[in-house]
Amino acid sequence: MKLSVAITSLLLVSHSLVSIAQRTPVSYVNTLIGTAPANTESARQHSEASSELKGQTLPSVGVPYAMTQWTPQTRASETKCIAPYYYTDTRMHGFRGTHWLNGSCVQDYGSVTLMPLSGSLKVKPDERASAYRHETEVASPSYYKARLDDYAITAELTGTSRSGLMRFTFERDGEAYVLVEPNSDEGEGFIQVFPEKGEIVGYNPVHRIYQGSGQPAGFSGYFVIRFDRPITQYGTWTKDAIQANTATAQGRGQREGVGAYVGFGSKKQVVTARIGTSFTSIEGARRNLEAEIGNQSLEAIRKTNENTWNQSLGKMAVKGSEEDKTLFYSTLYRTKMSPRLFSDVNGNYPSFAGGTSIMTANGFDYYCDFSLWDTFRASLPLHTLLDPGKTAHMMQSLTMKAEQGGWMPIFPCWNQYTAAMIGDHVLSVMADAYVKGVRDFDVEKAYTYLRKNAFVANADPKSYIAGQGRRALASYLQYGYVPLEDPVKEAFHKQEQVSRTLEYAYDDYCLSVLAQGLGHKDDAAQLQRRALNYQHVIDPATGYARGRHADGRWIASFDPFAKRASFITEGSPAQYTWFVPHDVAGLSRIMGGKERFLSKLDTLFEQGHYWHGNEPNHQIAYLYAYAGQPWKTQRWVSKIAREEYSTTPGGLSGNEDGGQMSAWLAFSMAGLYPVCPGSPNYVLGSPLLEEVQFNLDNGKKFTIRAQGVSEQAPYIQSATLNGKPFTRTYLTHQEIQQGGTLVLRMGKQPNTQWGAKPEDAPPSLSGR
C-alpha cells in the first residue's frame, strides 16, 4: 500500500514537472498586468497623476506589432488619457478593435466597438453595459473570454495583424443583438448595414492630438464586419435615437453618438463576427479580412496566433522560477505592442501628415505610433536586438514619413507630426540600428532628413507650428543651449529648456556616429563638438543640471530635488542631471570627479529621489558601472526590478509608454541594459533569471547564465565569457551577435574588485 502511494505521488510529481517543462512562452503571459492602479512604492511617492493613469495597458489580443488589437472595453470613449479597459471597472460596454498606444496617456483613434446583448435594445454605453467577473475572465495574447452576466452571453476574441474574430454565445432565449459603434468622440462616424450579405461596414475619422489638436488627421479607421448568421432585423442610431430598418447612419459632428445594430432571432445561438480593419478604405479592410481570416474558425486563428507569439517570445528562452517566467514573458509581450503596423496586406497606407493620396510600401511594412521619447531608450533597442528585420522596416517607415512630410518626424503618432515631447530621438534609433548592423533601409536618404532636423531651424511658421522641425533649434544653435528666455511656445511641452539641451546634445552625438559611419566627416566632427553642449547646463558649483539665462547667468532660485522645475521635463533637476548617456565620464569631471559623482548617485538613491515611474530615470542605476562601483548598479537594479514590477494587475510603477517600462525590465532581468543607444554597448547589471538564451536571427545563440542568483544574492563575484575571465562591465553588440556564453557567478556580498578598474568601465565620448 505504501509503495502504491509512493508510486502515485511520484507519478503526480513527474506529471507536474513535465507540464512545467512543456509550457510555452505565451502560456506565461498575464495580459492584465498594468491594467489596475499601480501598487508600487515609486507610484505612491512620485506620481502626480490620477492613480488610474498608471500602467495604462490593455489585455489586448492580436499578434506582435499588430495594426489593430482586440480588447474588452470598460470605458466608451476615445478621450485623451482614458484607456479602453481598467481592471477595477465592474461593467463592460463592449469589445473594441483598438489603436490605443499601449500604456500611454494619449488617446485611441479610428476604433470600432461590438457589443452583444439580449432582450431589450439599449444603445447608450452606460445603459447597455453588463456586469462581468474576473473569475470568468480568460486573458492571453492569443485569446480573451468574458461572460456578460446581465445577458448570459459569453464573448470570445482572437485576432491577426489587421483583422479580428469575435464569437458570442447567447445562453438563453431572447432577441440576440450585436451593436456596432464607430467610436468617434467628435460624432463623425459612418456606418452602413447590408442585411442581405450579413455585413456591416463603416469608418471612424481620425483627429490629431498635440500640435494641431482636433484637426483632421487625413485618414480614418475603416472596418468590415461579417456575421455567420442571417440578420433578421437591423437599424441604426444617431444621438441615441434608434431608427429601425434604416441601413445607413452618418454622424454630423457635435459629439453625437452613431451606430448600428443587427438582430439574429430569439433562440439560444452562437454568432461569429469576422472583422477586417484598415487605414486606407473599406475595400482595404475587406482585403485584409479575406487575406488573414477568410472563413477560418476562432480555434484556427487562436492556434496560429499562439504559434506567432511563441516564435516571437521564444527569441529569449529563460530559466528561473515560475513566477519570474510569468513576470518576464508578460514583460516581453508588452514590448511588442508598438510600433504599429499601418499598411494593408497589399502595402497600401495613407500618406504621412495628412496627404490625400494612398501610398504603397514596396518591399517593406509601414509602421507608425513610435512614441520615440520613451521607446528610444530600451524598447526600440530591444526590437533591434531581437527583430532586426522588422527594425529595418521601421527605419524605412520613418524615412518615408520624412520624404512625404518634408521633415523627419520627432514623435510620429496617428501618422502625423505631433511635437508631443522633447528631444529629437529619431536620430538615436536610426544611429542605434545602424551601429548594430541594421542597414537594410535607405540610410543615405534618412541621413539627409536627420541632418536637416539637426542643422536647419524651420523658418516657416505654418509647418513649424504643425510640428515640423526641432523645437527651439535656433536658440540651441546660437547659445549652445536653450536659454530660459526662450519659452518654446510652439510645443506641447513648453519651456523645459535644460532637458531639451541635454537631450539635443545626446541626439547630436547619435547623429555624429551615423555621419562618421556614412563618411560625412565634417558633419561628424561638428556634431561631436555639439554633443558636449550638455556642459553648458550642468552647474559646476552645484554639480546639477540648472536653468541658464542667455547672458550665462544661472537661475537664482534653485532646488535640485524639486519635483517640478519649469526648465525640466517631468522630473527634478537631480534626476535629469544624469541624462548624459554618451559622456558619463565627462559629466563626472564637471561634477568635480569620481567621488562627487558617486556621492550624488548615492544621494539620489539612498534619499528616495529616484523615480522609476518615468523614463528619464531609467539609465541612472547603471551609471555606477562607469565610475568603478558596478556592485552598486547590481544592488539598485535588483532592488528596482523587485519593487517596481509584479505579476498583479497593479504591477507597473508608471505608464507603460509604448513598451519602455517593460523593456527596462526585460533587459534588466536578463542582466544588461543599453544605457546609450547609438553606441554598440550594453552595461551589465544584476540578472534576475538563472539563464537567458538569446536566439538570434543570424542563427547564433548567446547565453547569460547567472550561477547562484537569488534576491539575496544579486552581486557578481566573477565572470567568464566563452570560458575566459571577464571583468568588463559591458558587452558589445558584436559579442552577442557572435554567439557564446557569459557566466556570472553571483553572491550575497558585493565584490568591490570586480569591474572596478578604469579599463573595465564602458567607454564615453571623452574617454573613461
XYZ file of N, CA, C and O in Angstrom, residues 435-560:
504
model
N 24.547 51.176 -36.099
C 25.770 50.651 -35.477
C 25.613 49.193 -35.068
O 26.613 48.493 -34.854
N 24.363 48.717 -35.001
C 24.129 47.323 -34.649
C 23.818 46.467 -35.875
O 23.288 45.365 -35.758
N 24.161 46.995 -37.044
C 24.124 46.188 -38.258
C 22.825 46.185 -39.020
O 22.698 45.463 -40.010
N 21.840 46.984 -38.603
C 20.570 47.060 -39.341
C 20.726 48.166 -40.383
O 20.649 49.351 -40.059
N 20.939 47.765 -41.627
C 21.225 48.749 -42.678
C 20.389 48.520 -43.934
O 20.638 49.137 -44.969
N 19.406 47.630 -43.820
C 18.568 47.328 -44.969
C 17.418 48.325 -45.063
O 16.241 47.981 -45.045
N 17.790 49.608 -45.120
C 16.851 50.693 -45.371
C 17.635 51.807 -46.040
O 18.869 51.748 -46.142
N 16.970 52.812 -46.554
C 17.633 53.872 -47.307
C 18.330 54.822 -46.339
O 17.828 55.898 -46.003
N 19.526 54.415 -45.912
C 20.230 55.138 -44.858
C 20.629 56.538 -45.318
O 20.508 57.509 -44.563
N 21.117 56.655 -46.544
C 21.558 57.970 -47.017
C 20.387 58.946 -47.113
O 20.514 60.118 -46.757
N 19.249 58.464 -47.611
C 18.079 59.342 -47.657
C 17.665 59.735 -46.248
O 17.339 60.906 -45.980
N 17.673 58.773 -45.353
C 17.340 59.074 -43.963
C 18.290 60.117 -43.395
O 17.857 61.070 -42.719
N 19.580 59.958 -43.684
C 20.566 60.895 -43.149
C 20.297 62.324 -43.615
O 20.444 63.281 -42.838
N 19.870 62.479 -44.871
C 19.569 63.815 -45.395
C 18.547 64.527 -44.522
O 18.703 65.713 -44.176
N 17.503 63.799 -44.131
C 16.450 64.412 -43.305
C 16.854 64.519 -41.841
O 16.467 65.476 -41.148
N 17.628 63.574 -41.346
C 18.132 63.678 -39.979
C 19.032 64.899 -39.843
O 18.966 65.638 -38.843
N 19.869 65.111 -40.853
C 20.755 66.278 -40.838
C 19.944 67.571 -40.864
O 20.281 68.548 -40.179
N 18.883 67.575 -41.653
C 18.018 68.755 -41.711
C 17.453 69.063 -40.329
O 17.431 70.229 -39.901
N 16.998 68.023 -39.608
C 16.498 68.223 -38.245
C 17.538 68.878 -37.354
O 17.228 69.720 -36.515
N 18.799 68.470 -37.522
C 19.855 68.902 -36.606
C 20.456 70.250 -36.970
O 20.964 70.961 -36.091
N 20.406 70.635 -38.257
C 21.120 71.834 -38.696
C 20.211 72.966 -39.175
O 20.665 74.105 -39.276
N 18.958 72.680 -39.483
C 18.094 73.688 -40.089
C 16.952 74.025 -39.136
O 16.133 73.156 -38.800
N 16.883 75.278 -38.720
C 15.751 75.747 -37.922
C 14.604 76.074 -38.873
O 14.772 76.871 -39.802
N 13.473 75.466 -38.666
C 12.341 75.654 -39.564
C 11.847 77.099 -39.469
O 11.327 77.525 -38.432
N 11.975 77.820 -40.573
C 11.590 79.231 -40.589
C 10.174 79.448 -41.098
O 9.705 80.594 -41.142
N 9.498 78.379 -41.488
C 8.129 78.505 -41.979
C 7.165 78.383 -40.808
O 7.029 77.305 -40.220
N 6.497 79.461 -40.436
C 5.647 79.429 -39.230
C 4.569 78.355 -39.290
O 4.300 77.691 -38.283
N 3.953 78.173 -40.449
C 2.838 77.230 -40.549
C 3.289 75.801 -40.281
O 2.695 75.089 -39.463
N 4.336 75.362 -40.954
C 4.777 73.976 -40.771
C 5.454 73.778 -39.418
O 5.372 72.705 -38.826
N 6.118 74.833 -38.905
C 6.740 74.724 -37.581
C 5.678 74.558 -36.503
O 5.793 73.691 -35.617
N 4.633 75.370 -36.591
C 3.537 75.251 -35.629
C 2.923 73.857 -35.703
O 2.521 73.275 -34.689
N 2.877 73.285 -36.921
C 2.285 71.959 -37.118
C 3.166 70.828 -36.586
O 2.735 69.675 -36.583
N 4.399 71.139 -36.158
C 5.231 70.115 -35.532
C 6.457 69.697 -36.302
O 7.145 68.749 -35.909
N 6.774 70.390 -37.393
C 7.917 70.005 -38.214
C 9.173 70.748 -37.765
O 9.166 71.965 -37.603
N 10.239 70.016 -37.548
C 11.500 70.607 -37.126
C 11.684 70.596 -35.622
O 10.728 70.540 -34.851
N 12.934 70.656 -35.196
C 13.247 70.702 -33.768
C 12.691 71.962 -33.132
O 12.834 73.062 -33.668
N 12.118 71.801 -31.944
C 11.688 72.964 -31.180
C 12.928 73.690 -30.638
O 13.873 73.049 -30.163
N 12.914 75.003 -30.736
C 13.957 75.869 -30.147
C 15.345 75.600 -30.710
O 16.346 75.898 -30.065
N 15.424 75.083 -31.941
C 16.741 74.799 -32.513
C 17.539 76.084 -32.726
O 18.768 76.091 -32.534
N 16.887 77.167 -33.112
C 17.613 78.417 -33.340
C 18.351 78.857 -32.080
O 19.526 79.248 -32.130
N 17.678 78.786 -30.939
C 18.330 79.152 -29.672
C 19.475 78.201 -29.353
O 20.557 78.619 -28.921
N 19.215 76.923 -29.562
C 20.233 75.907 -29.257
C 21.488 76.138 -30.087
O 22.618 76.042 -29.564
N 21.326 76.452 -31.371
C 22.481 76.688 -32.234
C 23.193 77.992 -31.863
O 24.426 78.085 -31.951
N 22.441 79.012 -31.448
C 23.047 80.293 -31.122
C 23.853 80.250 -29.831
O 24.974 80.770 -29.762
N 23.301 79.618 -28.796
C 23.927 79.670 -27.470
C 24.657 78.376 -27.082
O 25.444 78.380 -26.133
N 24.372 77.308 -27.778
C 24.899 76.011 -27.354
C 24.042 75.394 -26.267
O 24.373 74.350 -25.713
N 22.938 76.044 -25.956
C 21.941 75.540 -25.010
C 20.664 76.329 -25.262
O 20.669 77.348 -25.976
N 19.560 75.883 -24.709
C 18.306 76.623 -24.834
C 18.168 77.494 -23.588
O 18.002 76.969 -22.481
N 18.244 78.818 -23.742
C 18.204 79.696 -22.564
C 16.789 79.843 -22.021
O 15.795 79.600 -22.710
N 16.707 80.282 -20.790
C 15.416 80.448 -20.131
C 14.540 81.483 -20.825
O 13.308 81.450 -20.689
N 15.154 82.396 -21.576
C 14.378 83.420 -22.265
C 13.555 82.858 -23.425
O 12.639 83.532 -23.915
N 13.885 81.684 -23.885
C 13.120 81.056 -24.968
C 12.016 80.209 -24.342
O 12.289 79.170 -23.736
N 10.746 80.598 -24.493
C 9.664 79.852 -23.845
C 9.260 78.579 -24.587
O 8.448 77.818 -24.088
N 9.827 78.381 -25.778
C 9.500 77.217 -26.611
C 7.978 77.096 -26.722
O 7.384 76.056 -26.419
N 7.354 78.156 -27.155
C 5.887 78.235 -27.106
C 5.204 77.330 -28.118
O 4.054 76.931 -27.910
N 5.854 77.020 -29.244
C 5.212 76.180 -30.255
C 5.520 74.714 -29.985
O 6.127 74.012 -30.792
N 5.115 74.249 -28.831
C 5.346 72.862 -28.432
C 4.261 72.457 -27.451
O 3.659 73.311 -26.790
N 4.000 71.176 -27.360
C 3.058 70.707 -26.352
C 3.668 70.882 -24.967
O 3.030 71.371 -24.046
N 4.929 70.458 -24.816
C 5.688 70.718 -23.596
C 6.447 72.022 -23.817
O 7.417 72.055 -24.563
N 6.030 73.080 -23.180
C 6.695 74.362 -23.338
C 7.843 74.489 -22.337
O 7.940 73.726 -21.382
N 8.725 75.426 -22.580
C 9.910 75.671 -21.740
C 10.772 74.399 -21.666
O 11.205 73.913 -22.680
N 11.062 73.913 -20.462
C 11.847 72.683 -20.276
C 13.194 72.784 -21.000
O 13.685 71.845 -21.614
N 13.814 73.963 -20.877
C 14.984 74.296 -21.690
C 16.201 73.436 -21.365
O 16.966 73.065 -22.271
N 16.417 73.119 -20.108
C 17.592 72.334 -19.737
C 17.451 70.890 -20.218
O 18.395 70.313 -20.777
N 16.282 70.323 -20.033
C 16.061 68.960 -20.518
C 16.239 68.893 -22.026
O 16.822 67.939 -22.555
N 15.752 69.909 -22.742
C 15.936 69.934 -24.195
C 17.408 69.968 -24.559
O 17.861 69.262 -25.466
N 18.159 70.781 -23.865
C 19.591 70.890 -24.160
C 20.287 69.553 -23.961
O 21.087 69.109 -24.808
N 20.017 68.909 -22.843
C 20.638 67.620 -22.560
C 20.285 66.597 -23.633
O 21.146 65.837 -24.105
N 19.019 66.567 -24.028
C 18.597 65.563 -24.995
C 19.121 65.879 -26.392
O 19.498 64.968 -27.151
N 19.161 67.163 -26.761
C 19.721 67.513 -28.065
C 21.207 67.176 -28.143
O 21.704 66.753 -29.192
N 21.943 67.393 -27.059
C 23.365 67.056 -27.057
C 23.557 65.560 -27.290
O 24.423 65.151 -28.080
N 22.744 64.744 -26.611
C 22.808 63.297 -26.841
C 22.437 62.951 -28.273
O 23.116 62.148 -28.934
N 21.382 63.561 -28.803
C 20.967 63.273 -30.179
C 22.045 63.677 -31.181
O 22.260 62.986 -32.189
N 22.710 64.795 -30.917
C 23.804 65.209 -31.791
C 24.928 64.173 -31.774
O 25.549 63.899 -32.816
N 25.198 63.611 -30.611
C 26.175 62.525 -30.548
C 25.750 61.371 -31.452
O 26.564 60.837 -32.226
N 24.476 60.985 -31.368
C 23.996 59.857 -32.171
C 24.146 60.139 -33.659
O 24.573 59.267 -34.430
N 23.804 61.367 -34.080
C 23.939 61.690 -35.497
C 25.404 61.731 -35.909
O 25.741 61.391 -37.054
N 26.283 62.098 -34.986
C 27.717 62.078 -35.301
C 28.188 60.659 -35.579
O 29.031 60.439 -36.461
N 27.657 59.705 -34.855
C 28.001 58.298 -35.080
C 27.562 57.867 -36.469
O 28.311 57.216 -37.213
N 26.338 58.232 -36.838
C 25.829 57.876 -38.156
C 26.604 58.610 -39.248
O 26.954 58.010 -40.286
N 26.902 59.892 -39.036
C 27.673 60.662 -40.017
C 29.048 60.049 -40.229
O 29.527 59.919 -41.372
N 29.698 59.644 -39.149
C 31.013 59.018 -39.251
C 30.928 57.718 -40.039
O 31.761 57.439 -40.916
N 29.914 56.926 -39.769
C 29.767 55.656 -40.462
C 29.493 55.813 -41.941
O 29.906 54.967 -42.755
N 28.818 56.906 -42.312
C 28.490 57.142 -43.718
C 29.547 57.975 -44.436
O 29.398 58.275 -45.629
N 30.588 58.351 -43.725
C 31.682 59.081 -44.362
C 31.510 60.591 -44.408
O 32.258 61.276 -45.109
N 30.569 61.142 -43.664
C 30.365 62.597 -43.612
C 31.209 63.153 -42.462
O 30.690 63.505 -41.392
N 32.508 63.251 -42.698
C 33.444 63.520 -41.607
C 33.303 64.924 -41.029
O 33.428 65.122 -39.815
N 33.058 65.916 -41.876
C 32.910 67.283 -41.352
C 31.683 67.383 -40.451
O 31.733 68.002 -39.378
N 30.581 66.782 -40.906
C 29.382 66.759 -40.063
C 29.668 66.052 -38.744
O 29.251 66.510 -37.672
N 30.357 64.926 -38.828
C 30.630 64.136 -37.624
C 31.430 64.946 -36.615
O 31.132 64.939 -35.406
N 32.444 65.679 -37.096
C 33.282 66.472 -36.190
C 32.471 67.588 -35.536
O 32.584 67.838 -34.324
N 31.638 68.262 -36.327
C 30.827 69.345 -35.772
C 29.812 68.812 -34.767
O 29.589 69.411 -33.697
N 29.212 67.697 -35.090
C 28.212 67.117 -34.190
C 28.847 66.594 -32.904
O 28.224 66.656 -31.839
N 30.069 66.092 -32.999
C 30.748 65.650 -31.772
C 31.009 66.827 -30.845
O 30.897 66.702 -29.623
N 31.345 67.977 -31.414
C 31.529 69.171 -30.575
C 30.192 69.574 -29.950
O 30.143 69.920 -28.761
N 29.129 69.518 -30.725
C 27.816 69.863 -30.193
C 27.345 68.863 -29.144
O 26.549 69.210 -28.259
N 27.822 67.640 -29.230
C 27.442 66.628 -28.237
C 27.929 66.995 -26.840
O 27.453 66.426 -25.844
N 28.859 67.952 -26.754
C 29.350 68.426 -25.452
C 28.543 69.608 -24.926
O 28.866 70.160 -23.871
N 27.485 69.997 -25.642
C 26.671 71.131 -25.188
C 26.013 70.885 -23.840
O 25.599 71.836 -23.165
N 25.912 69.634 -23.434
C 25.341 69.357 -22.114
C 26.105 70.093 -21.020
O 25.552 70.438 -19.962
N 27.403 70.353 -21.275
C 28.236 71.012 -20.272
C 27.734 72.416 -19.940
O 27.996 72.928 -18.848
N 26.994 73.021 -20.874
C 26.527 74.394 -20.668
C 25.377 74.491 -19.679
O 25.038 75.605 -19.242
N 24.762 73.368 -19.343
C 23.631 73.421 -18.407
C 23.879 72.574 -17.157
O 22.958 72.343 -16.371
N 25.101 72.122 -16.950
C 25.485 71.487 -15.685
C 26.293 72.502 -14.891
O 27.383 72.902 -15.294
N 25.752 72.964 -13.802
C 26.392 73.986 -12.972
C 27.537 73.351 -12.188
O 27.288 72.519 -11.298
N 28.796 73.721 -12.465
C 29.921 73.107 -11.741
C 29.875 73.354 -10.235
O 30.368 72.531 -9.453
N 29.267 74.467 -9.833
C 29.235 74.796 -8.399
C 28.360 73.821 -7.620
O 28.680 73.455 -6.484
N 27.252 73.438 -8.210
C 26.344 72.511 -7.528
C 26.470 71.086 -8.053
O 26.097 70.129 -7.365
N 26.951 70.949 -9.289
C 27.045 69.635 -9.910
C 25.721 69.123 -10.448
O 25.600 67.933 -10.756
N 24.736 70.021 -10.588
C 23.420 69.611 -11.073
C 23.017 70.393 -12.317
O 23.498 71.518 -12.550
N 22.121 69.799 -13.098
C 21.518 70.498 -14.223
C 20.716 71.680 -13.695
O 19.945 71.542 -12.742
N 20.900 72.834 -14.346
C 20.312 74.064 -13.794
C 19.936 75.019 -14.922
O 20.653 75.126 -15.927
N 18.806 75.701 -14.759
C 18.374 76.665 -15.756
C 19.380 77.780 -15.934
O 20.005 78.235 -14.974
N 19.525 78.243 -17.214
C 20.538 79.259 -17.506
C 19.956 80.333 -18.420
O 19.228 80.032 -19.369
N 20.299 81.567 -18.138
C 19.850 82.683 -18.949
C 20.746 82.845 -20.175
O 21.854 82.292 -20.253
N 20.267 83.660 -21.120
C 21.014 83.872 -22.358
C 22.358 84.551 -22.107
O 23.315 84.350 -22.870
N 22.471 85.346 -21.040
C 23.742 86.016 -20.734
C 24.675 85.146 -19.903
O 25.734 85.613 -19.465
N 24.291 83.891 -19.672
C 25.163 82.958 -18.965
C 24.855 82.795 -17.491
O 25.405 81.899 -16.833
N 24.003 83.666 -16.923
C 23.681 83.567 -15.500
C 22.839 82.320 -15.227
O 21.949 81.964 -15.998
N 23.114 81.673 -14.093
C 22.295 80.553 -13.649
C 21.036 81.084 -12.978
O 21.059 82.157 -12.372
N 19.948 80.353 -13.082
C 18.717 80.749 -12.423
C 18.973 80.875 -10.923
O 19.675 80.052 -10.318
N 18.451 81.926 -10.314
C 18.795 82.237 -8.929
C 18.176 81.250 -7.946
O 18.864 80.659 -7.107
N 16.878 81.087 -8.015
C 16.203 80.181 -7.090
C 16.342 78.756 -7.613
O 15.882 78.442 -8.727
N 16.959 77.888 -6.830
C 17.279 76.556 -7.354
C 17.257 75.508 -6.247
O 17.930 75.639 -5.235
N 16.447 74.480 -6.460
C 16.402 73.321 -5.583
C 16.516 72.083 -6.470
O 15.588 71.762 -7.213
N 17.653 71.401 -6.438
C 17.840 70.268 -7.355
C 16.848 69.138 -7.145
O 16.648 68.311 -8.041
